[in-house]
Short mmCIF file of C-alpha atoms in Angstrom, two decimals:
data_model
loop_
_atom_site.label_atom_id
_atom_site.label_comp_id
_atom_site.label_asym_id
_atom_site.label_seq_id
_atom_site.Cartn_x
_atom_site.Cartn_y
_atom_site.Cartn_z
CA UNK K 4 -50.83 -119.14 42.68
CA UNK K 5 -48.28 -121.75 44.11
CA UNK K 6 -44.74 -120.92 43.67
CA UNK K 7 -42.96 -123.49 41.14
CA UNK K 8 -39.32 -123.39 41.50
CA UNK K 9 -38.16 -124.72 37.89
CA UNK K 10 -34.75 -125.14 39.17
CA UNK K 11 -35.44 -127.65 41.27
CA UNK K 12 -38.49 -129.09 39.66
CA UNK K 13 -37.50 -131.58 36.67
CA UNK K 14 -40.99 -132.99 36.54
CA UNK K 15 -42.52 -130.24 35.13
CA UNK K 16 -42.96 -130.17 31.16
CA UNK K 17 -42.02 -126.46 30.35
CA UNK K 18 -44.16 -126.94 27.20
CA UNK K 19 -47.13 -127.27 29.44
CA UNK K 20 -46.43 -123.66 30.78
CA UNK K 21 -48.70 -120.89 29.55
CA UNK K 22 -46.34 -118.14 29.31
CA UNK K 23 -48.83 -115.76 28.20
CA UNK K 24 -50.25 -115.68 31.37
CA UNK K 25 -48.34 -112.92 33.47
CA UNK K 26 -49.26 -114.89 36.81
CA UNK K 27 -47.43 -117.93 35.99
CA UNK K 28 -44.26 -116.00 35.06
CA UNK K 29 -44.75 -114.71 38.37
CA UNK K 30 -45.25 -117.71 40.22
CA UNK K 31 -41.97 -119.17 38.64
CA UNK K 32 -38.86 -119.13 40.81
CA UNK K 33 -35.20 -119.72 39.49
CA UNK K 34 -31.76 -120.22 41.42
CA UNK K 35 -29.35 -117.31 41.13
CA UNK K 36 -27.38 -119.17 38.46
CA UNK K 37 -30.48 -119.91 36.25
CA UNK K 38 -31.86 -116.31 36.74
CA UNK K 39 -28.54 -114.76 35.60
CA UNK K 40 -28.62 -117.29 32.67
CA UNK K 41 -32.07 -116.21 31.70
CA UNK K 42 -31.18 -112.48 32.38
CA UNK K 43 -28.03 -112.48 30.21
CA UNK K 44 -29.86 -114.60 27.32
CA UNK K 45 -32.80 -112.15 27.19
CA UNK K 46 -30.32 -109.18 27.15
CA UNK K 47 -28.17 -110.30 24.29
CA UNK K 48 -31.33 -111.58 21.71
CA UNK K 49 -33.07 -108.72 22.82
CA UNK K 50 -30.03 -106.48 21.52
CA UNK K 51 -30.04 -108.48 18.28
CA UNK K 52 -33.68 -108.03 17.45
CA UNK K 53 -33.29 -104.51 18.12
CA UNK K 54 -30.62 -104.08 15.96
CA UNK K 55 -32.13 -106.36 13.03
CA UNK K 56 -35.62 -104.49 13.27
CA UNK K 57 -34.91 -101.14 14.31
CA UNK K 58 -31.17 -99.70 14.15
CA UNK K 59 -30.47 -97.71 10.86
CA UNK K 60 -26.84 -98.86 9.25
CA UNK K 61 -25.14 -97.79 6.19
CA UNK K 62 -24.94 -100.35 3.55
CA UNK K 63 -23.96 -100.13 -0.31
CA UNK K 64 -23.30 -96.37 0.20
CA UNK K 65 -26.93 -95.84 1.63
CA UNK K 66 -27.62 -94.20 4.97
CA UNK K 67 -30.66 -95.31 7.27
CA UNK K 68 -31.09 -98.79 6.15
CA UNK K 69 -32.71 -101.22 8.38
CA UNK K 70 -30.75 -104.70 8.70
CA UNK K 71 -33.85 -106.60 8.27
CA UNK K 72 -34.69 -104.94 5.02
CA UNK K 73 -31.02 -105.58 3.73
CA UNK K 74 -31.43 -109.28 4.55
CA UNK K 75 -34.90 -109.81 2.75
CA UNK K 76 -33.87 -107.77 -0.13
CA UNK K 77 -30.60 -109.67 -0.12
CA UNK K 78 -32.28 -113.11 0.02
CA UNK K 79 -34.74 -111.76 -3.00
CA UNK K 80 -31.74 -110.46 -5.16
CA UNK K 81 -29.87 -113.78 -4.86
CA UNK K 82 -33.23 -116.06 -5.87
CA UNK K 83 -33.81 -113.85 -8.71
CA UNK K 84 -35.79 -115.40 -11.38
CA UNK K 85 -35.92 -118.87 -9.70
CA UNK K 86 -37.42 -117.29 -6.74
CA UNK K 87 -40.15 -115.94 -8.80
CA UNK K 88 -40.85 -119.11 -10.45
CA UNK K 89 -41.18 -120.79 -6.94
CA UNK K 90 -43.65 -118.08 -5.98
CA UNK K 91 -45.69 -119.04 -9.05
CA UNK K 92 -45.87 -122.64 -8.47
CA UNK K 93 -46.76 -121.91 -4.66
CA UNK K 94 -49.68 -119.61 -5.72
CA UNK K 95 -50.98 -121.88 -8.63
CA UNK K 96 -50.74 -124.73 -6.20
CA UNK K 97 -52.64 -123.29 -3.36
CA UNK K 98 -55.47 -122.04 -6.01
CA UNK K 99 -55.69 -125.61 -7.02
CA UNK K 100 -55.40 -127.28 -3.55
CA UNK K 101 -57.90 -124.98 -2.05
CA UNK K 102 -60.83 -126.32 -4.13
CA UNK K 103 -60.00 -129.94 -2.83
CA UNK K 104 -59.31 -128.65 0.37
CA UNK K 105 -62.37 -126.60 0.83
CA UNK K 106 -64.94 -128.27 -1.13
CA UNK K 107 -63.90 -131.97 -1.45
CA UNK K 108 -61.65 -132.93 1.23
CA UNK K 109 -63.68 -134.12 4.49
CA UNK K 110 -60.59 -134.79 6.52
CA UNK K 111 -56.85 -134.34 6.44
CA UNK K 112 -54.06 -131.88 6.17
CA UNK K 113 -55.69 -130.01 3.27
CA UNK K 114 -58.98 -129.94 5.18
CA UNK K 115 -57.62 -128.42 8.15
CA UNK K 116 -55.51 -125.79 6.13
CA UNK K 117 -58.35 -124.81 4.32
CA UNK K 118 -61.62 -125.32 6.22
CA UNK K 119 -62.02 -121.70 7.89
CA UNK K 120 -61.58 -120.08 4.47
CA UNK K 121 -64.77 -118.38 3.44
CA UNK K 122 -66.39 -119.05 0.23
CA UNK K 123 -64.91 -116.08 -1.32
CA UNK K 124 -60.99 -117.51 -0.80
CA UNK K 125 -60.87 -120.45 -3.40
CA UNK K 126 -62.15 -117.68 -5.98
CA UNK K 127 -59.74 -114.90 -4.87
CA UNK K 128 -57.07 -117.75 -5.08
CA UNK K 129 -58.13 -118.66 -8.35
CA UNK K 130 -57.73 -115.06 -9.38
CA UNK K 131 -54.21 -114.87 -7.88
CA UNK K 132 -53.18 -118.24 -9.81
CA UNK K 133 -54.26 -116.92 -12.99
CA UNK K 134 -52.18 -113.46 -12.63
CA UNK K 135 -49.24 -114.96 -11.49
CA UNK K 136 -48.96 -117.94 -14.12
CA UNK K 137 -49.61 -115.33 -17.13
CA UNK K 138 -46.96 -112.84 -15.51
CA UNK K 139 -44.40 -115.20 -14.84
CA UNK K 140 -44.74 -117.29 -18.24
CA UNK K 141 -44.60 -113.75 -20.00
CA UNK K 142 -41.74 -112.49 -17.64
CA UNK K 143 -39.56 -115.63 -18.20
CA UNK K 144 -40.60 -117.32 -21.46
CA UNK K 145 -41.78 -114.47 -23.33
CA UNK K 146 -45.44 -116.06 -23.26
CA UNK K 147 -48.08 -113.07 -24.59
CA UNK K 148 -50.43 -111.98 -22.05
CA UNK K 149 -52.94 -109.51 -21.56
CA UNK K 150 -51.11 -106.04 -20.73
CA UNK K 151 -54.14 -105.15 -18.23
CA UNK K 152 -52.66 -108.03 -16.18
CA UNK K 153 -48.89 -107.74 -16.57
CA UNK K 154 -48.41 -104.24 -17.58
CA UNK K 155 -46.15 -101.88 -15.80
CA UNK K 156 -48.72 -100.27 -13.52
CA UNK K 157 -50.61 -103.21 -12.66
CA UNK K 158 -48.88 -106.80 -12.50
CA UNK K 159 -45.25 -105.43 -12.75
CA UNK K 160 -46.06 -103.16 -9.78
CA UNK K 161 -47.50 -105.88 -7.72
CA UNK K 162 -46.09 -109.29 -8.52
CA UNK K 163 -42.11 -108.69 -8.35
CA UNK K 164 -41.68 -105.83 -5.67
CA UNK K 165 -44.49 -106.98 -3.42
CA UNK K 166 -46.08 -110.51 -3.91
CA UNK K 167 -42.12 -111.82 -4.36
CA UNK K 168 -41.27 -109.38 -1.57
CA UNK K 169 -43.66 -110.46 1.11
CA UNK K 170 -42.63 -114.05 0.17
CA UNK K 171 -39.22 -113.54 1.20
CA UNK K 172 -40.47 -111.11 3.89
CA UNK K 173 -42.42 -113.79 6.04
CA UNK K 174 -39.34 -116.39 6.37
CA UNK K 175 -36.83 -113.99 6.95
CA UNK K 176 -39.18 -112.20 9.58
CA UNK K 177 -40.26 -115.42 11.16
CA UNK K 178 -36.26 -116.39 11.66
CA UNK K 179 -35.70 -113.27 13.61
CA UNK K 180 -39.09 -112.41 15.46
CA UNK K 181 -38.26 -115.37 18.31
CA UNK K 182 -35.34 -113.10 19.06
CA UNK K 183 -37.65 -110.15 20.12
CA UNK K 184 -41.07 -112.09 21.10
CA UNK K 185 -39.58 -115.09 22.96
CA UNK K 186 -36.69 -114.20 25.01
CA UNK K 187 -38.49 -111.49 27.36
CA UNK K 188 -38.05 -108.48 25.28
CA UNK K 189 -42.17 -108.23 24.70
CA UNK K 190 -42.82 -109.14 28.47
CA UNK K 191 -40.68 -106.45 29.58
CA UNK K 192 -42.27 -103.90 27.63
CA UNK K 193 -45.78 -105.43 28.43
CA UNK K 194 -45.38 -104.87 32.06
CA UNK K 195 -44.29 -101.20 31.22
CA UNK K 196 -47.38 -100.70 29.26
CA UNK K 197 -49.64 -102.69 31.81
CA UNK K 198 -50.51 -99.65 33.98
CA UNK K 199 -51.88 -98.22 30.88
CA UNK K 200 -54.07 -100.48 29.33
CA UNK K 201 -57.31 -100.94 31.20
CA UNK K 202 -57.68 -96.89 31.70
CA UNK K 203 -56.79 -96.16 28.24
CA UNK K 204 -57.98 -99.16 26.19
CA UNK K 205 -60.27 -100.73 28.55
CA UNK K 206 -58.42 -104.10 28.20
CA UNK K 207 -56.49 -106.10 30.64
CA UNK K 208 -53.09 -105.65 31.35
CA UNK K 209 -52.04 -108.72 29.69
CA UNK K 210 -53.14 -107.67 26.10
CA UNK K 211 -50.24 -105.30 26.32
CA UNK K 212 -48.14 -108.07 25.26
CA UNK K 213 -50.90 -108.60 22.41
CA UNK K 214 -50.52 -105.16 21.68
CA UNK K 215 -46.71 -104.91 21.55
CA UNK K 216 -46.12 -108.28 19.68
CA UNK K 217 -48.67 -107.37 16.93
CA UNK K 218 -46.24 -104.73 15.45
CA UNK K 219 -43.60 -107.28 15.09
CA UNK K 220 -45.69 -110.48 13.83
CA UNK K 221 -48.20 -110.98 11.18
CA UNK K 222 -50.94 -109.25 11.54
CA UNK K 223 -53.16 -112.49 11.05
CA UNK K 224 -51.29 -114.32 13.59
CA UNK K 225 -51.94 -111.47 16.00
CA UNK K 226 -55.81 -111.75 15.38
CA UNK K 227 -55.42 -115.68 15.82
CA UNK K 228 -53.73 -115.25 19.35
CA UNK K 229 -56.38 -112.78 20.29
CA UNK K 230 -59.25 -115.23 19.47
CA UNK K 231 -57.29 -117.87 21.14
CA UNK K 232 -57.10 -115.89 24.32
CA UNK K 233 -60.95 -115.13 23.91
CA UNK K 234 -61.72 -118.84 23.68
CA UNK K 235 -59.92 -119.72 26.53
CA UNK K 236 -61.54 -116.91 28.57
CA UNK K 237 -58.72 -114.68 29.00
CA UNK K 238 -60.86 -111.92 27.11
CA UNK K 239 -64.45 -110.85 26.89
CA UNK K 240 -66.38 -110.43 23.49
CA UNK K 241 -65.79 -106.77 24.03
CA UNK K 242 -61.94 -106.87 25.02
CA UNK K 243 -61.10 -109.66 22.05
CA UNK K 244 -63.08 -107.34 19.57
CA UNK K 245 -61.19 -104.20 20.75
CA UNK K 246 -57.61 -106.10 20.72
CA UNK K 247 -58.25 -107.63 17.18
CA UNK K 248 -59.27 -104.18 15.65
CA UNK K 249 -57.03 -101.86 17.43
CA UNK K 250 -53.66 -103.83 17.86
CA UNK K 251 -53.21 -106.38 15.03
CA UNK K 252 -51.08 -103.44 13.34
CA UNK K 253 -48.82 -103.74 10.26
CA UNK K 254 -45.27 -105.63 11.12
CA UNK K 255 -41.97 -104.18 11.10
CA UNK K 256 -41.14 -105.97 7.86
CA UNK K 257 -44.30 -105.18 5.93
CA UNK K 258 -43.99 -101.57 7.24
CA UNK K 259 -40.02 -101.50 5.73
CA UNK K 260 -41.38 -102.58 2.37
CA UNK K 261 -44.39 -99.85 2.47
CA UNK K 262 -42.29 -97.21 3.52
CA UNK K 263 -39.30 -98.02 1.00
CA UNK K 264 -42.15 -98.13 -1.54
CA UNK K 265 -42.99 -94.56 -0.59
CA UNK K 266 -39.32 -93.14 -0.98
CA UNK K 267 -39.11 -92.62 2.80
CA UNK K 268 -36.83 -95.70 3.53
CA UNK K 269 -34.08 -93.51 5.35
CA UNK K 270 -36.62 -92.20 7.66
CA UNK K 271 -38.04 -95.74 8.60
CA UNK K 272 -37.67 -95.47 12.37
CA UNK K 273 -39.55 -91.91 12.21
CA UNK K 274 -42.40 -93.24 10.19
CA UNK K 275 -42.91 -96.60 11.94
CA UNK K 276 -42.62 -95.38 15.76
CA UNK K 277 -45.21 -92.42 14.66
CA UNK K 278 -47.73 -95.30 13.47
CA UNK K 279 -46.92 -97.09 16.67
CA UNK K 280 -47.71 -94.26 18.57
CA UNK K 281 -50.75 -93.18 16.34
CA UNK K 282 -52.05 -96.76 16.60
CA UNK K 283 -52.66 -96.32 20.51
CA UNK K 284 -54.23 -92.88 20.23
CA UNK K 285 -56.88 -94.50 17.93
CA UNK K 286 -57.06 -97.38 20.12
CA UNK K 287 -58.34 -95.26 23.13
CA UNK K 288 -60.76 -93.50 20.88
CA UNK K 289 -62.34 -96.53 19.23
CA UNK K 290 -62.71 -98.38 22.43
CA UNK K 291 -65.20 -95.77 23.55
CA UNK K 292 -67.23 -95.30 20.48
CA UNK K 293 -69.78 -97.79 18.68
CA UNK K 294 -69.76 -100.55 17.70
CA UNK K 295 -66.51 -101.67 19.99
CA UNK K 296 -68.42 -99.72 22.91
CA UNK K 297 -71.44 -101.62 22.80
CA UNK K 298 -69.91 -105.18 22.38
CA UNK K 299 -71.06 -107.28 25.29
CA UNK K 300 -68.51 -107.98 28.45
CA UNK K 301 -69.09 -111.47 28.49
CA UNK K 302 -66.24 -114.07 28.18
CA UNK K 303 -66.51 -116.97 25.83
CA UNK K 304 -67.96 -119.56 28.10
CA UNK K 305 -71.04 -117.10 28.35
CA UNK K 306 -69.96 -115.88 31.99
CA UNK K 307 -70.40 -112.06 32.58
CA UNK K 308 -67.34 -110.23 33.60
CA UNK K 309 -67.72 -108.52 37.16
CA UNK K 310 -66.14 -105.70 38.86
CA UNK K 311 -64.46 -108.08 40.73
CA UNK K 312 -62.65 -109.89 37.66
CA UNK K 313 -61.65 -106.40 36.88
CA UNK K 314 -60.28 -105.49 40.30
CA UNK K 315 -58.71 -109.03 40.51
CA UNK K 316 -55.99 -108.24 37.63
CA UNK K 317 -52.50 -107.43 38.88
CA UNK K 318 -52.16 -103.67 39.50
CA UNK K 319 -48.76 -102.19 39.29
CA UNK K 320 -47.92 -98.21 40.02
CA UNK K 321 -45.32 -96.94 37.60
CA UNK K 322 -42.22 -97.45 40.00
CA UNK K 323 -39.10 -99.11 40.32
CA UNK K 324 -40.82 -102.15 41.21
CA UNK K 325 -42.50 -102.46 38.06
CA UNK K 326 -39.04 -102.28 36.42
CA UNK K 327 -37.84 -105.17 38.59
CA UNK K 328 -41.01 -107.08 37.65
CA UNK K 329 -40.52 -106.80 34.18
CA UNK K 330 -36.74 -107.64 34.52
CA UNK K 331 -37.65 -110.85 36.43
CA UNK K 332 -40.47 -111.74 33.93
CA UNK K 333 -37.86 -111.37 30.94
CA UNK K 334 -35.21 -113.14 32.63
CA UNK K 335 -37.74 -116.23 33.53
CA UNK K 336 -39.21 -116.20 29.71
CA UNK K 337 -35.81 -116.39 28.19
CA UNK K 338 -34.56 -119.23 30.53
CA UNK K 339 -37.78 -121.25 29.70
CA UNK K 340 -37.52 -120.69 26.11
CA UNK K 341 -34.25 -122.33 25.96
CA UNK K 342 -32.50 -123.04 22.60
CA UNK K 343 -33.00 -120.76 20.01
CA UNK K 344 -32.72 -122.97 17.38
CA UNK K 345 -36.05 -124.77 18.41
CA UNK K 346 -37.77 -121.59 18.67
CA UNK K 347 -36.63 -120.30 15.15
CA UNK K 348 -37.61 -123.84 13.54
CA UNK K 349 -40.96 -123.38 15.21
CA UNK K 350 -41.60 -119.85 14.01
CA UNK K 351 -40.45 -120.76 10.39
CA UNK K 352 -42.91 -123.73 10.25
CA UNK K 353 -45.86 -121.10 11.33
CA UNK K 354 -44.39 -118.49 9.05
CA UNK K 355 -44.10 -120.37 5.92
CA UNK K 356 -47.63 -121.99 6.58
CA UNK K 357 -49.32 -118.73 6.04
CA UNK K 358 -46.89 -118.11 2.98
CA UNK K 359 -49.28 -119.61 0.29
CA UNK K 360 -52.42 -117.96 1.40
CA UNK K 361 -51.09 -114.37 1.94
CA UNK K 362 -49.16 -114.08 -1.04
CA UNK K 363 -51.94 -115.20 -2.98
CA UNK K 364 -54.34 -112.97 -1.96
CA UNK K 365 -52.11 -110.10 -2.19
CA UNK K 366 -51.38 -111.25 -5.93
CA UNK K 367 -55.07 -111.40 -6.58
CA UNK K 368 -56.36 -108.24 -4.62
CA UNK K 369 -53.06 -106.09 -5.31
CA UNK K 370 -53.21 -106.56 -9.06
CA UNK K 371 -56.95 -106.15 -9.14
CA UNK K 372 -56.82 -103.12 -7.07
CA UNK K 373 -54.07 -101.82 -9.34
CA UNK K 374 -56.22 -102.64 -12.64
CA UNK K 375 -59.29 -100.72 -11.03
CA UNK K 376 -56.86 -97.81 -10.43
CA UNK K 377 -55.45 -97.71 -13.54
CA UNK K 378 -58.23 -98.64 -15.73
CA UNK K 379 -61.09 -97.30 -13.96
CA UNK K 380 -62.22 -94.09 -11.91
CA UNK K 381 -63.76 -95.82 -9.00
CA UNK K 382 -61.06 -94.96 -6.35
CA UNK K 383 -61.05 -91.59 -7.47
CA UNK K 384 -64.64 -91.33 -7.00
CA UNK K 385 -64.70 -93.18 -3.58
CA UNK K 386 -61.53 -90.69 -2.59
CA UNK K 387 -63.74 -87.70 -2.88
CA UNK K 388 -65.29 -88.97 0.68
CA UNK K 389 -61.95 -88.09 2.17
CA UNK K 390 -60.67 -85.40 -0.09
CA UNK K 391 -62.38 -82.37 1.94
CA UNK K 392 -61.02 -83.54 5.15
CA UNK K 393 -57.55 -84.34 3.78
CA UNK K 394 -57.41 -80.69 2.09
CA UNK K 395 -58.71 -78.99 5.33
CA UNK K 396 -56.03 -80.61 7.42
CA UNK K 397 -53.45 -78.84 5.25
CA UNK K 398 -51.99 -81.99 3.56
CA UNK K 399 -50.27 -81.22 -0.04
CA UNK K 400 -51.13 -83.04 -3.14
CA UNK K 401 -54.47 -83.99 -1.18
CA UNK K 402 -56.13 -84.82 -4.66
CA UNK K 403 -53.24 -87.77 -5.50
CA UNK K 404 -53.55 -88.91 -1.88
CA UNK K 405 -57.56 -88.81 -0.92
CA UNK K 406 -57.70 -91.71 -3.58
CA UNK K 407 -55.13 -93.85 -2.14
CA UNK K 408 -56.56 -93.51 1.23
CA UNK K 409 -60.01 -95.37 0.30
CA UNK K 410 -57.71 -98.17 -1.35
CA UNK K 411 -56.55 -99.15 2.03
CA UNK K 412 -59.52 -101.35 2.82
CA UNK K 413 -58.22 -103.84 0.24
CA UNK K 414 -54.70 -104.02 1.71
CA UNK K 415 -52.34 -101.56 3.84
CA UNK K 416 -49.97 -101.78 1.10
CA UNK K 417 -52.22 -100.94 -1.96
CA UNK K 418 -52.38 -96.94 -0.94
CA UNK K 419 -48.56 -96.74 -1.42
CA UNK K 420 -48.46 -98.69 -4.61
CA UNK K 421 -50.82 -96.32 -5.98
CA UNK K 422 -48.51 -93.30 -5.25
CA UNK K 423 -45.49 -95.43 -5.91
CA UNK K 424 -44.97 -93.98 -9.51
CA UNK K 425 -45.47 -90.45 -8.41
CA UNK K 426 -42.90 -90.12 -5.53
CA UNK K 427 -40.91 -87.61 -7.38
CA UNK K 428 -43.67 -85.55 -7.53
CA UNK K 429 -45.75 -85.98 -4.20
CA UNK K 430 -44.16 -83.98 -1.34
CA UNK K 431 -42.31 -85.95 1.03
CA UNK K 432 -44.58 -84.89 3.88
CA UNK K 433 -47.73 -85.90 1.80
CA UNK K 434 -45.89 -89.48 1.50
CA UNK K 435 -45.36 -89.70 5.15
CA UNK K 436 -48.73 -88.76 6.13
CA UNK K 437 -50.12 -91.50 3.40
CA UNK K 438 -47.87 -93.95 4.86
CA UNK K 439 -49.23 -93.29 8.59
CA UNK K 440 -52.74 -93.60 7.28
CA UNK K 441 -52.30 -96.81 5.63
CA UNK K 442 -50.22 -98.18 8.39
CA UNK K 443 -53.12 -97.35 11.16
CA UNK K 444 -56.03 -98.50 9.47
CA UNK K 445 -55.57 -102.08 10.05
CA UNK K 446 -58.92 -103.46 8.64
CA UNK K 447 -58.23 -104.91 5.35
CA UNK K 448 -60.04 -107.55 3.36
CA UNK K 449 -57.24 -109.29 1.86
CA UNK K 450 -56.21 -110.54 5.44
CA UNK K 451 -57.50 -109.28 8.84
CA UNK K 452 -61.26 -108.68 8.19
CA UNK K 453 -61.49 -112.23 6.90
CA UNK K 454 -59.20 -113.88 9.83
CA UNK K 455 -61.47 -111.73 12.39
CA UNK K 456 -64.56 -113.03 11.16
CA UNK K 457 -63.22 -116.85 10.71
CA UNK K 458 -61.82 -117.46 14.10
CA UNK K 459 -64.65 -116.71 16.20
CA UNK K 460 -64.23 -113.25 17.54
CA UNK K 461 -67.87 -111.46 17.39
CA UNK K 462 -67.67 -108.96 14.89
CA UNK K 463 -70.01 -108.74 11.66
CA UNK K 464 -68.29 -107.75 8.37
CA UNK K 465 -70.71 -104.61 8.74
CA UNK K 466 -69.35 -103.94 11.76
CA UNK K 467 -65.67 -104.41 10.54
CA UNK K 468 -66.46 -101.92 7.55
CA UNK K 469 -67.81 -99.44 10.15
CA UNK K 470 -64.81 -99.54 12.50
CA UNK K 471 -62.51 -99.07 9.08
CA UNK K 472 -64.23 -96.00 8.13
CA UNK K 473 -63.94 -94.66 12.06
CA UNK K 474 -60.18 -95.49 12.30
CA UNK K 475 -59.72 -93.62 8.86
CA UNK K 476 -61.56 -90.67 9.77
CA UNK K 477 -59.92 -90.49 13.23
CA UNK K 478 -56.47 -91.41 11.72
CA UNK K 479 -56.25 -88.55 9.11
CA UNK K 480 -56.12 -85.52 11.36
CA UNK K 481 -53.82 -86.93 13.82
CA UNK K 482 -51.34 -88.06 10.93
CA UNK K 483 -51.65 -84.64 9.49
CA UNK K 484 -50.70 -83.02 13.05
CA UNK K 485 -47.73 -85.50 13.22
CA UNK K 486 -46.84 -84.30 9.71
CA UNK K 487 -46.98 -80.69 10.62
CA UNK K 488 -44.52 -81.02 13.66
CA UNK K 489 -42.12 -83.39 11.78
CA UNK K 490 -42.06 -81.71 8.58
#
C-alpha cells in the first residue's frame, strides 16, 4: 500500500481513513514531532483508561473499589428518585414510539431507529413500559400495583439496581471508553494478539482488535461492528459468526455491576480477567465444532475465501519487532484521533442512542425472569439439566447455582440476580463460578441474539441456541477448574 505522510499531506480528510484496517495504519508516516505527540497522548490516555477501568482503589473505607464503579454509582446516588423518574419516562416513551416507528412510519428518524427490530421487540418494549410505570408510580407516589411486579424479589431486584444502574453505566462508560479504544491501547493489544488469532480462533489477525474491544464496549455494538466488517468483505460468513458469538462479551461496566451484586466487588480484577481468559479458551474450542465450523468461508459479496487470502494476511513473529509495530500503531492512532472531546461527544451520542432499547429490554426480560423464578419452578426444572455436571465438577451449593446457569439465556445479569438474596448463604467460590459462567455465555435474548439476527450475520435462531448450550457446557468445567485453583 502507498505510504501516506499525514504530517505533510494536509489535503487528506482524516475522517475518511479506515483506522480499523491495520494496513492503513502501517502505511501512515508522521514526522518526529507528530509521532512523539501521538505516543505521549497514547500513553497518557491509556493510563487514564487503565486506572478508571482496572485499578482497585480504597474509597469510603472500602478496599478494592474500581473507579468506574465508584463514578457510575455516584451519578446514580446524586440523581436519586429524579433519575428513576427519567428512566421511567425513557422506557415508557420507547414503548410507545416503537409501535409508531416499527409499524406506522415509513421514513424518518423513528423509522430508522426501529426498522431492524423484530416483531417481538415492540411487545417486549410494551411489557417493560408497563412494569416501569407501575413500579415508579408505586415507589414515588404510593399508587397501588401488583406485588408480583413491584415485589422485593421481582421489580425491586431489577429496576432500581439494574435498570437504573445500567442507565447510568452506559453514558458513563461512553465517556471513558474513547480513552481505551481511540488512542492506541486496543491497537497495541491487537498486534500482541495478532499472531494467535488465525491458528487459535480461525479468524484474521484484525479480529484481535474486535476481540479486545468487545470487553470494553457494548456487546450489541461489538456485534454491529462485526457485521460492518462482514458486509465490507473483511470477514467471511464463518469469521463473522465466530467473532460475533465468541468475542462479543460482557463489558467492563456491566461486569462491575454483576460482580458487585454477587458480593465479589473487592475481587473484581480476579473475576474479570478470569472471564477474559476463559472466553478465549471457549472461542478456541467453539470455532472447531458445529455449527460454527460448518459455516461457509465466503465473503459477503459471494467470493470464496482462498488460501492466498489467508496467506496474504500480515504475519508477525512474536518478537521485539512486533512490539515496535504495536507502539507505532498506537502513536499513529492517537495522533489521528486528535481532540478527545470530539471523541467523547461521538461516543456519548452512540451510547445514549442504545440506552432506551437496552434498559427497556432489561426491564421487561429481567422482571419477567424474576417473576418466573419467584412464582414458578421453570428455572429450577431446567436447572436439573446442568445440575449433574455442576455437582460433578465440585461446585458447592450446586442446587442453588444450577438453575441460575440456565437463566443466562435471558440476560447475563439474571443468573446473578437469582442468587443475589442468597449471597450470605452461597459460598464465595460458588459465586465466583457462577459469575464466570454467566460472563462467558455471551448469547442472550435480551440483546446479542437479536442483534446478531438483525444485522445480517448468517446465523439462525436455532444455531444461536445451540451455540449457547455448547458455550455453557464448555464453560462449566473450565470455570470450576479456575475456581479450584483460586479458592
